[in-house]
Amino acid sequence: MLPDRSEIVTMTLRSNGQHPPQAAIVVEKLGKMYHIGMREKKADTLLQSAAGWITAPLQNFRKVRRLSQVANDDAADIIWALRDVTFSIDHGDVVGIVGRNGAGKSTLLKILSRITPPSTGQVILNGRVSSLLEVGTGFHPELSGRENVYLNGTILGMTRSEVDRKFEEIVAFAEVEKFIDTPVKRYSSGMRVRLAFAVSAHLESEILLVDEVLAVGDAAFQEKCLNKMDGVAKVGRTVLLVSHNMQVIQRLCSRALLLQGGQLVAVGSPGQIVNRYLSDSLSGSMLDPVEVGEELRINRLGIVQNGTPAGEFLDGSLPFEIHVNYDVLRPVRNLLFGFNVVAGDGTNLFRTYDLLDFGMGERQPGPYDSIFHLPGGVLPAGYYFFEILVGIHRLRWLSKGEIRLRLNLGGVRESDVDYPGVVAPIGRWTVLQTDHV
Amino acid sequence: MSAGRSLVSGKNRLPINRRPDTDFMKTESIVIKPVRGRQLVDWRELRDYRDLFYFLIARDIKVLYKQTVLGFGWAIIRPVFSMVIFTIIFGDLAQVSSDGVPYAIFNYVALVPWLYFSAALTAAALSLVNNTEMLTKVYVPRLAFPLTPIFAKLVDFFISFAIVFVLMAWFRILPTANALFLPLLIVLMMLTATGMGLWFAAMSVQYRDVKHAMPFLTQVLMYAAPVVWSGSLIGERFGEIGRLLFALYPMVGVIEGFRSALLGTVPMPWDMILVGFISAMVMTISGLNYFRRMEFHFADVA
């Protein structure tokens, strides 16, 4: 039975410390549904389209009104972004949420941070919550760094005196001491992002919800952020973290949840969950044609070894090729087309683009095959993921890791003792017996 | 021994048996579920976020005239130029009655509360739409957004109000004792902007028509209020009942009240002010109710 209207109620449970809440976050049968707009009817005749013009306001009104109404849950224009999700998180846990795009990760965090109400179920949060869904929310370009720290801090739920106390620390962390009274519009984008993250990183809540915000700044600053998050976890705060970066999940989290199509499918150690997530992603050489932006349609992926099509299992000691067949739909310049090669545990191994062969010139519309040749014996036995990267140089990504190909490399040394390491070039040895002189 | 072991040695020692960041933990739980809210305003929450409210108002004031040459001079230029234009058209050409005082000051005294009202109403109505980015990314009490301009726009109001005294000195008019009631009229003016602003803000969540309607609507509302014409015409034309019905639009009482208090052209229209006050209260309470129903959908509909 669904209520006709969804709202959020904040209650204060006075437990007076006698019954300390056991879990930091309790999520019970949580569901969230959205109306996606129904397909619009097309007019067949001039008369119909004229009638359409006249009745358009009425139809628009119905359409807009429906956006906020909760109808029957089996109606055709409804999708469940989350369904029947139940879990609880103890105080001090750092929990990663893993899942593909559209699995409901961000919806879950949005409900937990009270941005959007759930359609069913409930959440109990024991402790002050702050969310880091996007850094720099509410930054105003005309205001100085100092003014923005106060504005952003209070937006995130701090009081003025809390910001006062943390101010020096925030500014030092962001490394913008010299420019703190300069309007933020004169900052470089790096400075702005650092300052924004610094404010967020100094929140003093017991429960912290984090969505992909660790991917800001340059490598050095990212490392600093990760260390900061490590520190946050160590002092006993509860963190719920959404990330596509499996290394971050494994490094920071003590537990992980796997979401799939809005449902919770697995809970476990980060290692287990990351493995499960990665092996659930597309494997083998089958793929429905998929459009990547407006520029490209990927039709087929194929793996070839010894001149014959191969499946998921390959001999790692021999060279193999990965064939990607795609159509370029409109002329495109500076296309980056390639792979991120990721080990089974989420370690990013290397990245490669076909511009090594094609260059940055314009690709005319039509069918293409891009073939990546990897020599044998580079990678040790194990699972690998070849994530397809498609982008336009210095402009935008069309696809970044949404499509991945799973490979299982066996190898000559499979039955051998133990050869640890992330790469396995066999190389060449020379052993000479030398005489003592 | 208990405090002897620490995670970090040196100055920043963190004793291992204490969790510094959980010491301030309050025994407070937040329950999120899909049910109807009963409370019109969550005062406790607004109190928790009072600093945010302060910084939002400060932001609006600081940002308003950034990178302008005239800065707060605009707060004077706008009403003064409007007054000049209205004086030429309505006072001079159309010979509209101005209750026996020079048309310029008759009009300016009305323009001061009017321009506040139209600016605050427009800003409040569009406050949610203009802060979409913030509303879909973090949770803050949404009520803070339409309420911010109600206070931020007071700065312009008081600056332009100062010019009233310059004009009064110029035309040698003394304020009446009723000027003591001006704070009351200012409160009514703010309440009216709040009530109507809440309605339009909540409506704008779903219907972006509000954005296109506002410039037109404020114009209609201006001519509906006795800004360029005299409020005494209402009584002459529609009688006593018509006068009170007209006062349901609270700005009528506010503007006539300003004229009475500062220029003494008419006796203080207490009946109109009372009707306007009741009407503004009804608008505000029903607006809060509607706003509360709509605000949670914002992140989904935006």
XYZ file of C-alpha atoms in Angstrom:
739
model
C 0.000 0.000 0.000
C 1.565 3.206 -1.102
C 0.885 6.572 0.427
C -0.385 9.124 -2.021
C 2.313 11.548 -1.114
C 5.840 11.118 0.090
C 7.437 13.232 2.686
C 10.236 13.106 5.133
C 9.780 13.212 8.843
C 12.553 14.017 11.221
C 12.077 12.572 14.661
C 14.169 12.857 17.731
C 14.428 9.726 19.749
C 15.517 10.670 23.210
C 17.427 7.627 24.283
C 19.378 9.466 27.020
C 22.269 7.132 26.464
C 20.455 4.245 28.135
C 19.854 2.433 24.900
C 22.705 3.447 22.702
C 21.694 2.904 19.110
C 23.384 -0.207 17.808
C 23.650 0.593 14.164
C 24.538 3.892 12.566
C 22.343 3.333 9.539
C 19.375 0.992 9.319
C 17.727 0.693 5.925
C 14.504 -1.300 5.763
C 12.751 -2.340 2.573
C 13.713 0.888 0.917
C 12.221 1.591 -2.489
C 12.187 4.530 -4.829
C 10.255 4.809 -8.020
C 10.302 7.397 -10.711
C 7.885 8.281 -13.423
C 9.519 8.428 -16.742
C 7.564 10.497 -19.193
C 5.239 8.516 -21.454
C 6.017 8.569 -25.116
C 4.247 11.409 -26.824
C 1.633 10.649 -29.416
C 2.485 11.759 -32.905
C -0.071 13.537 -35.012
C -0.957 11.823 -38.288
C -2.872 14.558 -40.030
C -2.785 18.291 -40.241
C -6.082 18.425 -38.408
C -4.722 16.306 -35.599
C -1.636 18.403 -35.233
C -3.749 21.555 -35.189
C -5.886 19.971 -32.485
C -2.650 19.046 -30.727
C -1.592 22.668 -30.660
C -4.828 23.693 -29.046
C -4.928 20.963 -26.437
C -1.192 21.132 -25.754
C -1.491 23.172 -22.541
C -3.924 20.646 -21.108
C -1.701 17.722 -22.039
C 1.357 19.496 -20.693
C -0.487 20.127 -17.467
C -1.338 16.434 -17.093
C 2.196 15.423 -17.908
C 3.817 17.859 -15.511
C 1.380 17.060 -12.738
C 2.074 13.357 -13.066
C 5.749 13.935 -12.286
C 5.000 14.260 -8.614
C 2.132 11.828 -8.286
C 2.418 8.311 -7.051
C 0.187 6.093 -9.139
C -0.204 2.319 -9.326
C 3.174 0.746 -9.057
C 2.621 -1.390 -12.116
C 1.891 1.512 -14.404
C 3.821 1.480 -17.631
C 5.759 4.675 -17.098
C 7.280 3.720 -13.766
C 10.740 2.531 -13.028
C 12.045 1.416 -9.690
C 15.448 2.940 -9.065
C 15.623 1.055 -5.780
C 13.541 -1.850 -4.623
C 13.363 -3.617 -1.278
C 16.819 -2.687 -0.156
C 17.522 -3.728 3.423
C 20.803 -3.498 5.294
C 22.367 -1.983 8.365
C 25.711 -0.418 9.001
C 27.474 -0.322 12.365
C 29.116 2.725 13.853
C 32.644 3.123 12.591
C 32.199 1.027 9.463
C 33.421 2.323 6.142
C 31.142 0.777 3.570
C 31.578 0.949 -0.167
C 28.636 0.814 -2.544
C 29.449 -0.795 -5.833
C 27.326 -1.164 -8.925
C 27.056 -0.234 -12.554
C 25.564 3.010 -13.775
C 21.866 2.992 -13.010
C 22.139 0.375 -10.272
C 20.666 2.805 -7.754
C 23.799 3.862 -5.901
C 23.239 7.573 -6.195
C 19.522 7.241 -5.521
C 20.352 5.441 -2.295
C 22.697 8.206 -1.199
C 20.156 10.847 -2.182
C 17.546 9.225 0.022
C 19.975 8.838 2.907
C 20.949 12.475 2.628
C 17.267 13.535 2.514
C 17.460 15.168 -0.880
C 14.674 12.981 -2.174
C 12.091 10.990 -0.219
C 11.754 7.223 -0.553
C 8.597 5.744 -2.064
C 8.535 2.775 0.303
C 10.366 1.574 3.365
C 12.321 3.591 5.856
C 15.759 4.622 6.981
C 16.970 5.285 10.503
C 20.110 7.320 10.843
C 21.634 7.421 14.314
C 23.844 10.444 14.391
C 24.452 13.630 12.536
C 24.649 13.080 8.818
C 26.484 15.051 6.225
C 26.720 14.251 2.595
C 29.354 14.919 0.047
C 27.433 14.309 -3.108
C 29.214 16.985 -4.984
C 31.956 19.263 -3.811
C 31.547 22.989 -4.047
C 27.771 23.098 -3.956
C 26.671 26.674 -3.558
C 30.043 28.198 -4.331
C 29.439 31.684 -5.622
C 32.018 33.000 -8.091
C 31.701 36.611 -6.947
C 32.371 35.857 -3.307
C 35.846 35.505 -1.840
C 37.312 32.175 -0.830
C 36.709 33.066 2.805
C 33.041 33.913 2.248
C 32.544 30.757 0.233
C 34.061 28.587 2.946
C 31.481 29.931 5.382
C 28.589 29.672 2.931
C 29.519 26.185 1.759
C 30.244 25.014 5.300
C 26.833 26.091 6.540
C 25.166 24.579 3.480
C 26.792 21.296 4.431
C 25.350 21.619 7.923
C 28.118 23.211 9.962
C 27.466 26.131 12.262
C 29.394 29.343 11.957
C 31.449 28.610 15.075
C 32.391 25.190 13.705
C 33.646 26.817 10.527
C 35.510 29.377 12.654
C 37.309 26.589 14.462
C 38.196 24.682 11.326
C 38.932 27.637 9.103
C 42.734 27.675 9.310
C 42.854 23.932 8.793
C 40.566 24.078 5.752
C 42.560 26.828 4.093
C 45.849 25.072 4.786
C 44.512 21.781 3.430
C 43.355 23.484 0.233
C 46.685 25.329 -0.131
C 45.014 28.632 -1.005
C 46.209 30.770 1.930
C 47.405 33.594 -0.299
C 44.164 33.908 -2.245
C 41.624 33.434 0.497
C 40.255 36.966 0.112
C 40.208 36.844 -3.699
C 36.887 36.209 -5.461
C 36.573 32.547 -6.335
C 35.972 33.382 -10.008
C 39.657 34.299 -10.241
C 40.719 30.902 -8.902
C 42.025 28.201 -11.171
C 39.682 25.251 -11.420
C 42.133 23.211 -9.382
C 42.154 25.734 -6.564
C 38.379 25.900 -6.535
C 38.029 22.150 -6.338
C 40.657 21.888 -3.607
C 38.954 24.518 -1.513
C 35.579 22.868 -2.007
C 36.881 19.465 -1.058
C 38.708 20.894 1.951
C 35.449 22.292 3.344
C 33.699 18.973 2.864
C 36.568 16.974 4.305
C 36.389 18.890 7.558
C 32.771 18.100 8.358
C 32.384 16.760 11.849
C 29.389 14.514 11.425
C 29.208 10.946 12.685
C 27.889 9.668 9.389
C 29.422 10.773 6.138
C 27.907 9.980 2.737
C 30.370 10.301 -0.110
C 29.615 10.045 -3.837
C 32.532 9.940 -6.263
C 34.031 13.112 -4.912
C 37.465 11.685 -4.433
C 38.153 12.050 -8.115
C 39.096 15.715 -7.885
C 42.316 17.587 -8.374
C 45.648 16.306 -9.538
C 47.289 13.057 -8.475
C 49.012 14.576 -5.454
C 45.805 16.136 -4.197
C 43.893 12.907 -4.763
C 46.410 11.100 -2.621
C 45.909 13.744 0.056
C 42.152 13.247 -0.150
C 42.478 9.512 0.169
C 44.685 9.928 3.210
C 42.142 12.295 4.694
C 39.395 9.729 4.109
C 41.601 7.071 5.688
C 41.916 9.357 8.684
C 38.151 9.906 8.819
C 37.631 6.165 8.927
C 40.224 5.649 11.642
C 38.601 7.985 14.142
C 35.484 5.879 14.206
C 33.143 7.743 11.907
C 30.731 5.880 9.725
C 31.278 6.394 6.025
C 29.152 5.288 3.104
C 31.092 5.633 -0.097
C 30.026 5.316 -3.716
C 32.826 4.934 -6.200
C 33.573 3.433 -9.559
C 37.189 3.183 -8.563
C 37.681 -0.315 -7.219
C 41.076 0.557 -5.802
C 39.536 3.254 -3.654
C 36.863 0.840 -2.437
C 39.440 -1.760 -1.539
C 41.735 0.706 0.120
C 39.230 2.552 2.262
C 36.358 0.239 2.991
C 35.831 -2.426 5.590
C 32.689 -3.761 3.915
C 30.979 -3.351 0.583
C 27.491 -3.633 -0.906
C 26.730 -4.596 -4.468
C 23.669 -3.052 -6.102
C 22.242 -4.322 -9.342
C 19.173 -2.938 -11.052
C 18.041 -1.249 -7.844
C 18.389 -4.306 -5.699
C 20.958 -5.292 -3.146
C 22.541 -8.488 -4.435
C 25.539 -9.006 -2.204
C 27.156 -7.808 1.018
C 30.647 -8.771 1.996
C 34.285 -7.868 2.232
C 35.467 -5.314 -0.308
C 37.629 -7.948 -1.972
C 34.703 -10.328 -2.514
C 32.343 -7.643 -3.698
C 34.806 -6.028 -6.081
C 35.531 -9.410 -7.590
C 31.870 -10.231 -7.969
C 31.157 -6.826 -9.494
C 33.948 -7.076 -11.986
C 33.093 -10.598 -13.070
C 29.408 -9.733 -13.419
C 30.264 -7.139 -15.986
C 30.172 -7.992 -19.604
C 32.246 -11.029 -20.442
C 33.158 -12.850 -23.611
C 32.786 -11.429 -27.057
C 29.040 -10.919 -27.259
C 27.579 -7.478 -27.289
C 24.426 -5.862 -28.539
C 25.184 -2.878 -30.707
C 25.457 0.065 -28.382
C 25.487 3.744 -29.245
C 28.231 5.740 -27.650
C 27.303 9.394 -27.728
C 25.958 10.622 -31.044
C 29.184 9.880 -32.798
C 29.688 6.150 -32.535
C 27.941 2.792 -32.470
C 29.903 -0.205 -31.265
C 28.695 -3.324 -33.017
C 30.937 -6.216 -32.070
C 33.833 -7.136 -29.884
C 35.999 -10.083 -30.725
C 39.102 -11.762 -29.439
C 41.438 -13.544 -31.778
C 44.299 -15.802 -30.856
C 46.321 -18.009 -33.190
C 44.286 -16.543 -36.015
C 41.008 -17.992 -34.729
C 38.226 -16.380 -32.743
C 38.653 -17.123 -29.071
C 36.252 -16.978 -26.163
C 36.910 -15.614 -22.732
C 39.773 -18.018 -22.031
C 43.105 -17.280 -23.587
C 46.651 -18.422 -23.321
C 48.447 -15.524 -21.738
C 51.821 -16.588 -23.016
C 50.801 -16.087 -26.638
C 49.929 -12.872 -28.441
C 46.260 -12.063 -28.975
C 44.164 -9.383 -30.613
C 41.052 -7.580 -29.561
C 38.856 -6.490 -32.459
C 36.299 -3.759 -32.014
C 33.900 -3.193 -34.877
C 32.079 0.135 -34.818
C 30.320 2.611 -37.033
C 31.251 6.252 -36.987
C 27.912 8.030 -37.324
C 29.099 11.549 -37.973
C 32.500 12.981 -38.855
C 34.586 13.213 -35.717
C 38.036 14.656 -35.098
C 40.510 13.905 -32.327
C 38.795 10.659 -31.423
C 40.318 8.741 -28.560
C 39.449 5.103 -28.885
C 41.112 2.560 -26.681
C 41.183 0.511 -23.545
C 41.846 0.816 -19.878
C 43.328 -2.488 -18.879
C 42.321 -3.392 -15.341
C 43.400 -6.388 -13.314
C 40.807 -8.585 -11.599
C 41.426 -6.872 -8.260
C 40.721 -3.451 -9.720
C 44.309 -2.331 -10.206
C 44.601 -0.084 -13.225
C 47.383 -1.548 -15.337
C 47.672 0.607 -18.410
C 45.777 2.614 -21.008
C 46.168 2.539 -24.747
C 44.551 4.332 -27.708
C 44.293 3.513 -31.381
C 45.611 6.953 -32.245
C 48.973 5.208 -32.122
C 47.976 4.017 -35.560
C 45.291 6.396 -36.785
C 46.453 9.688 -35.334
C 44.151 12.563 -34.433
C 42.684 13.207 -37.882
C 39.023 13.211 -38.831
C 37.190 9.912 -39.061
C 34.572 9.941 -41.772
C 31.261 8.147 -41.183
C 31.330 4.452 -41.944
C 32.318 1.114 -40.453
C 35.677 0.700 -38.721
C 37.653 -2.055 -37.078
C 40.149 -1.092 -34.400
C 42.398 -3.949 -33.479
C 44.631 -3.999 -30.432
C 47.568 -6.410 -30.550
C 49.076 -7.488 -27.254
C 52.218 -9.585 -27.253
C 52.215 -12.787 -25.253
C 53.621 -13.065 -21.794
C 52.913 -9.516 -20.710
C 50.188 -10.273 -18.205
C 50.282 -13.029 -15.608
C 47.487 -15.579 -15.350
C 44.203 -14.230 -14.016
C 41.153 -12.160 -14.846
C 41.454 -8.905 -16.741
C 39.037 -6.282 -17.859
C 39.446 -4.281 -20.982
C 37.311 -1.207 -20.466
C 36.449 0.569 -23.658
C 37.361 4.233 -23.649
C 35.841 6.541 -26.216
C 36.412 10.235 -25.987
C 37.168 13.366 -27.884
C 40.557 14.717 -27.038
C 40.405 17.588 -24.540
C 36.637 17.796 -24.894
C 34.633 15.020 -23.312
C 34.254 11.331 -22.727
C 31.660 9.472 -24.734
C 32.156 6.277 -22.818
C 34.548 5.636 -20.025
C 34.488 2.130 -18.654
C 30.772 1.415 -19.102
C 31.545 -1.299 -21.627
C 34.082 -3.823 -20.545
C 35.387 -7.063 -21.846
C 36.439 -9.780 -19.478
C 39.384 -11.968 -20.306
C 40.652 -14.966 -18.456
C 44.301 -15.573 -19.137
C 45.633 -18.975 -18.430
C 49.244 -19.510 -19.183
C 52.193 -21.716 -19.413
C 53.140 -20.952 -15.877
C 49.716 -21.640 -14.445
C 50.832 -24.817 -12.750
C 54.166 -23.361 -11.783
C 55.005 -22.410 -8.246
C 54.398 -18.735 -7.550
C 55.215 -15.743 -9.677
C 53.785 -12.725 -7.894
C 53.496 -9.358 -9.625
C 51.165 -7.422 -11.853
C 53.130 -7.938 -15.059
C 54.740 -11.085 -16.369
C 57.106 -10.434 -19.212
C 59.086 -13.597 -19.549
C 62.130 -11.769 -20.744
C 65.277 -13.720 -21.449
C 67.889 -15.118 -19.161
C 71.451 -15.995 -19.871
C 73.259 -18.171 -17.398
C 76.957 -18.581 -17.817
C 79.151 -20.715 -15.711
C 82.245 -18.650 -15.147
C 85.586 -19.903 -14.057
C 87.271 -18.542 -10.975
C 90.362 -16.848 -12.048
C 48.379 3.477 31.068
C 45.016 4.164 29.575
C 46.032 7.401 27.947
C 49.602 6.337 27.423
C 49.213 4.601 24.093
C 48.456 6.796 21.207
C 48.023 6.576 17.480
C 50.220 9.512 16.744
C 53.168 10.589 18.784
C 54.215 14.166 19.232
C 51.954 17.161 19.431
C 48.755 15.784 17.986
C 48.311 12.819 20.255
C 45.122 10.891 19.860
C 44.648 8.669 22.901
C 43.563 5.319 21.624
C 40.819 4.738 24.166
C 38.951 7.860 23.105
C 37.203 8.496 19.880
C 37.473 12.252 19.654
C 35.045 12.676 16.836
C 32.308 10.699 18.502
C 32.506 12.512 21.827
C 30.002 15.121 20.794
C 27.612 12.515 19.486
C 24.072 13.433 20.279
C 21.487 10.817 20.908
C 19.579 11.949 17.906
C 18.033 9.832 15.245
C 16.660 10.832 11.915
C 13.931 8.676 10.489
C 13.318 8.958 6.788
C 10.109 7.469 5.515
C 7.329 8.123 3.069
C 4.595 9.607 5.250
C 2.709 12.850 5.478
C 4.193 15.643 7.515
C 1.937 17.393 9.974
C 4.090 20.302 11.002
C 3.958 23.417 8.864
C 7.401 24.650 9.781
C 10.157 22.633 11.380
C 11.370 25.385 13.695
C 14.027 23.221 15.298
C 15.584 22.527 11.954
C 15.462 26.168 10.923
C 17.212 27.015 14.174
C 19.937 24.444 13.442
C 20.491 26.070 10.084
C 20.218 29.697 11.219
C 23.838 30.342 10.277
C 23.129 29.145 6.750
C 20.213 31.545 6.595
C 22.515 34.345 7.695
C 25.135 33.523 5.050
C 22.520 33.177 2.308
C 21.211 36.644 3.099
C 24.770 37.995 3.281
C 25.516 36.380 -0.074
C 22.486 37.966 -1.733
C 23.387 41.390 -0.414
C 27.097 41.191 -1.228
C 26.645 39.745 -4.676
C 23.839 42.028 -5.835
C 25.921 44.997 -6.948
C 29.289 43.313 -7.486
C 31.087 44.624 -10.546
C 28.687 47.518 -11.050
C 29.815 51.114 -11.289
C 26.974 52.608 -9.310
C 26.698 49.852 -6.677
C 24.033 50.604 -4.125
C 23.287 53.783 -6.094
C 20.974 51.532 -8.083
C 18.750 51.282 -5.034
C 18.140 55.019 -5.442
C 18.247 55.345 -9.208
C 15.500 52.828 -9.893
C 12.760 54.359 -7.717
C 13.794 57.930 -8.552
C 13.687 57.348 -12.310
C 10.410 55.452 -12.064
C 9.049 58.367 -10.078
C 10.194 60.880 -12.695
C 8.568 58.887 -15.505
C 5.301 58.331 -13.625
C 5.213 62.002 -12.619
C 5.505 63.096 -16.247
C 2.962 60.595 -17.568
C 0.396 60.323 -14.806
C 0.959 63.494 -12.820
C 1.567 65.917 -15.652
C -0.012 64.539 -18.834
C -2.906 62.505 -17.398
C -3.475 64.787 -14.404
C -4.120 61.902 -12.020
C -5.276 63.108 -8.611
C -2.602 62.969 -5.939
C -4.642 63.802 -2.836
C -3.395 67.373 -2.734
C 0.345 66.760 -2.452
C 2.854 67.069 -5.304
C 2.539 63.986 -7.543
C 6.274 63.258 -7.320
C 6.290 62.578 -3.608
C 2.814 61.027 -3.696
C 4.188 58.484 -6.155
C 7.620 57.999 -4.578
C 6.214 57.140 -1.155
C 4.274 54.316 -2.851
C 7.156 53.205 -5.068
C 9.443 52.489 -2.122
C 7.330 49.666 -0.619
C 6.173 48.623 -4.076
C 9.658 48.080 -5.503
C 10.631 46.101 -2.415
C 7.539 43.963 -2.800
C 8.015 43.223 -6.481
C 11.742 42.474 -6.059
C 11.227 40.243 -3.011
C 8.258 38.458 -4.567
C 10.068 37.751 -7.833
C 13.226 36.568 -6.085
C 11.276 34.374 -3.660
C 9.175 32.881 -6.454
C 12.253 31.928 -8.451
C 14.414 31.002 -5.464
C 13.996 27.253 -5.843
C 14.429 27.227 -9.591
C 17.543 29.387 -9.338
C 19.080 27.181 -6.677
C 18.349 23.881 -8.409
C 21.976 22.886 -8.277
C 22.108 23.222 -4.527
C 18.715 21.638 -3.917
C 19.534 18.487 -5.838
C 22.948 18.033 -4.276
C 22.635 18.659 -0.561
C 19.894 18.699 2.008
C 19.130 22.068 3.519
C 15.763 23.297 4.774
C 14.223 24.471 1.518
C 12.252 27.146 3.285
C 15.497 29.108 3.662
C 15.526 29.870 -0.069
C 12.263 31.806 -0.506
C 12.759 33.491 2.870
C 16.233 34.791 2.015
C 15.156 37.541 -0.438
C 12.414 38.682 1.953
C 15.229 39.875 4.206
C 17.979 40.555 1.683
C 15.829 42.988 -0.311
C 15.284 45.114 2.789
C 18.681 46.715 2.176
C 17.497 48.315 -1.064
C 14.260 49.231 0.640
C 15.919 51.206 3.419
C 18.314 52.960 1.051
C 15.488 54.113 -1.209
C 13.435 54.964 1.859
C 16.067 57.501 2.933
C 15.283 59.513 -0.197
C 11.708 59.969 1.045
C 13.036 62.346 3.688
C 15.013 64.306 1.104
C 11.849 64.729 -0.955
C 9.809 65.661 2.110
C 12.336 68.357 3.000
C 12.244 69.599 -0.590
C 8.452 69.810 -0.669
C 8.292 70.963 2.971
C 6.057 68.193 4.185
C 6.233 66.963 7.780
C 5.509 63.329 8.630
C 2.481 62.678 10.835
C 2.532 60.923 14.202
C 1.327 57.836 12.338
C 4.892 57.430 11.077
C 5.384 55.479 14.302
C 3.306 52.722 12.729
C 5.658 52.351 9.766
C 7.414 49.292 11.254
C 4.035 47.577 11.388
C 3.423 48.386 7.723
C 6.889 47.103 6.851
C 6.097 43.811 8.591
C 2.847 43.539 6.643
C 4.740 44.279 3.432
C 7.225 41.475 4.207
C 4.467 39.075 5.182
C 2.652 39.681 1.899
C 5.809 39.019 -0.094
C 6.359 35.866 1.967
C 2.851 34.515 1.485
C 2.698 35.087 -2.252
C 6.362 34.158 -2.679
C 5.835 30.778 -1.014
C 2.911 30.001 -3.293
C 4.793 30.842 -6.456
C 8.011 29.157 -5.296
C 6.175 25.927 -4.546
C 4.336 26.149 -7.849
C 7.572 26.737 -9.733
C 8.846 23.358 -8.527
C 6.559 21.725 -11.017
C 5.360 24.459 -13.315
C 8.137 26.456 -14.864
C 5.445 28.758 -16.239
C 6.029 30.752 -13.075
C 9.344 31.961 -14.433
C 7.688 33.417 -17.509
C 4.696 34.766 -15.631
C 6.570 36.743 -12.977
C 7.598 39.856 -14.956
C 4.103 40.183 -16.360
C 2.442 39.420 -13.051
C 4.384 42.041 -11.119
C 3.303 44.606 -13.686
C -0.339 43.634 -13.275
C 0.055 43.726 -9.500
C 1.587 47.189 -9.681
C -1.347 48.699 -11.521
C -3.722 46.844 -9.205
C -2.104 48.583 -6.238
C -2.512 52.344 -5.757
C 1.043 53.127 -6.864
C 0.357 55.566 -9.678
C -3.195 56.385 -8.615
C -4.784 57.354 -5.320
C -6.373 54.771 -3.048
C -9.194 57.161 -2.222
C -10.559 56.474 -5.713
C -11.496 52.942 -4.621
C -13.952 54.164 -2.030
C -15.365 56.791 -4.372
C -15.968 54.259 -7.111
C -16.812 50.990 -5.314
C -18.099 52.105 -1.904
C -17.148 50.842 1.526
C -17.562 47.142 0.740
C -15.539 47.473 -2.449
C -12.813 49.225 -0.465
C -12.518 46.312 1.975
C -12.628 43.727 -0.817
C -9.837 45.601 -2.538
C -7.865 45.519 0.695
C -7.681 41.719 0.426
C -4.661 42.552 -1.716
C -2.514 43.602 1.258
C -0.257 45.967 -0.686
C -3.246 48.328 -1.005
C -3.289 48.807 2.757
C 0.487 49.020 2.933
C 0.786 51.729 0.291
C -2.131 53.791 1.560
C -0.693 53.374 5.063
C 2.687 54.713 3.905
C 0.986 57.740 2.346
C -1.064 58.402 5.421
C 1.885 58.050 7.808
C 4.342 60.184 5.846
C 2.192 62.644 3.915
C -0.983 62.779 5.988
C -3.112 62.909 2.826
C -5.654 60.434 4.168
C -6.432 59.168 7.656
C -4.688 55.892 8.554
C -6.751 53.203 6.732
C -6.794 50.801 9.685
C -9.684 48.786 8.258
C -7.781 48.100 5.047
C -4.614 47.274 6.949
C -6.472 44.808 9.149
C -8.132 43.110 6.173
C -4.778 43.026 4.414
C -3.115 41.532 7.451
C -5.656 38.725 7.711
C -5.371 38.081 4.007
C -1.533 38.014 4.187
C -1.662 35.581 7.108
C -3.981 33.266 5.193
C -1.678 33.418 2.174
C 1.382 32.690 4.297
C -0.089 29.752 6.197
C -1.642 28.164 3.125
C 1.591 28.921 1.238
C 3.630 27.132 3.903
C 1.322 24.161 3.633
C 1.584 23.999 -0.134
C 5.330 24.587 -0.003
C 5.773 21.763 2.472
C 3.872 19.397 0.222
C 5.896 20.336 -2.849
C 9.416 20.812 -1.529
C 10.291 17.121 -1.279
C 9.448 16.508 -4.897
C 11.861 19.087 -6.028
C 14.873 16.845 -6.398
C 12.783 14.422 -8.474
C 11.108 16.958 -10.709
C 13.880 19.519 -11.151
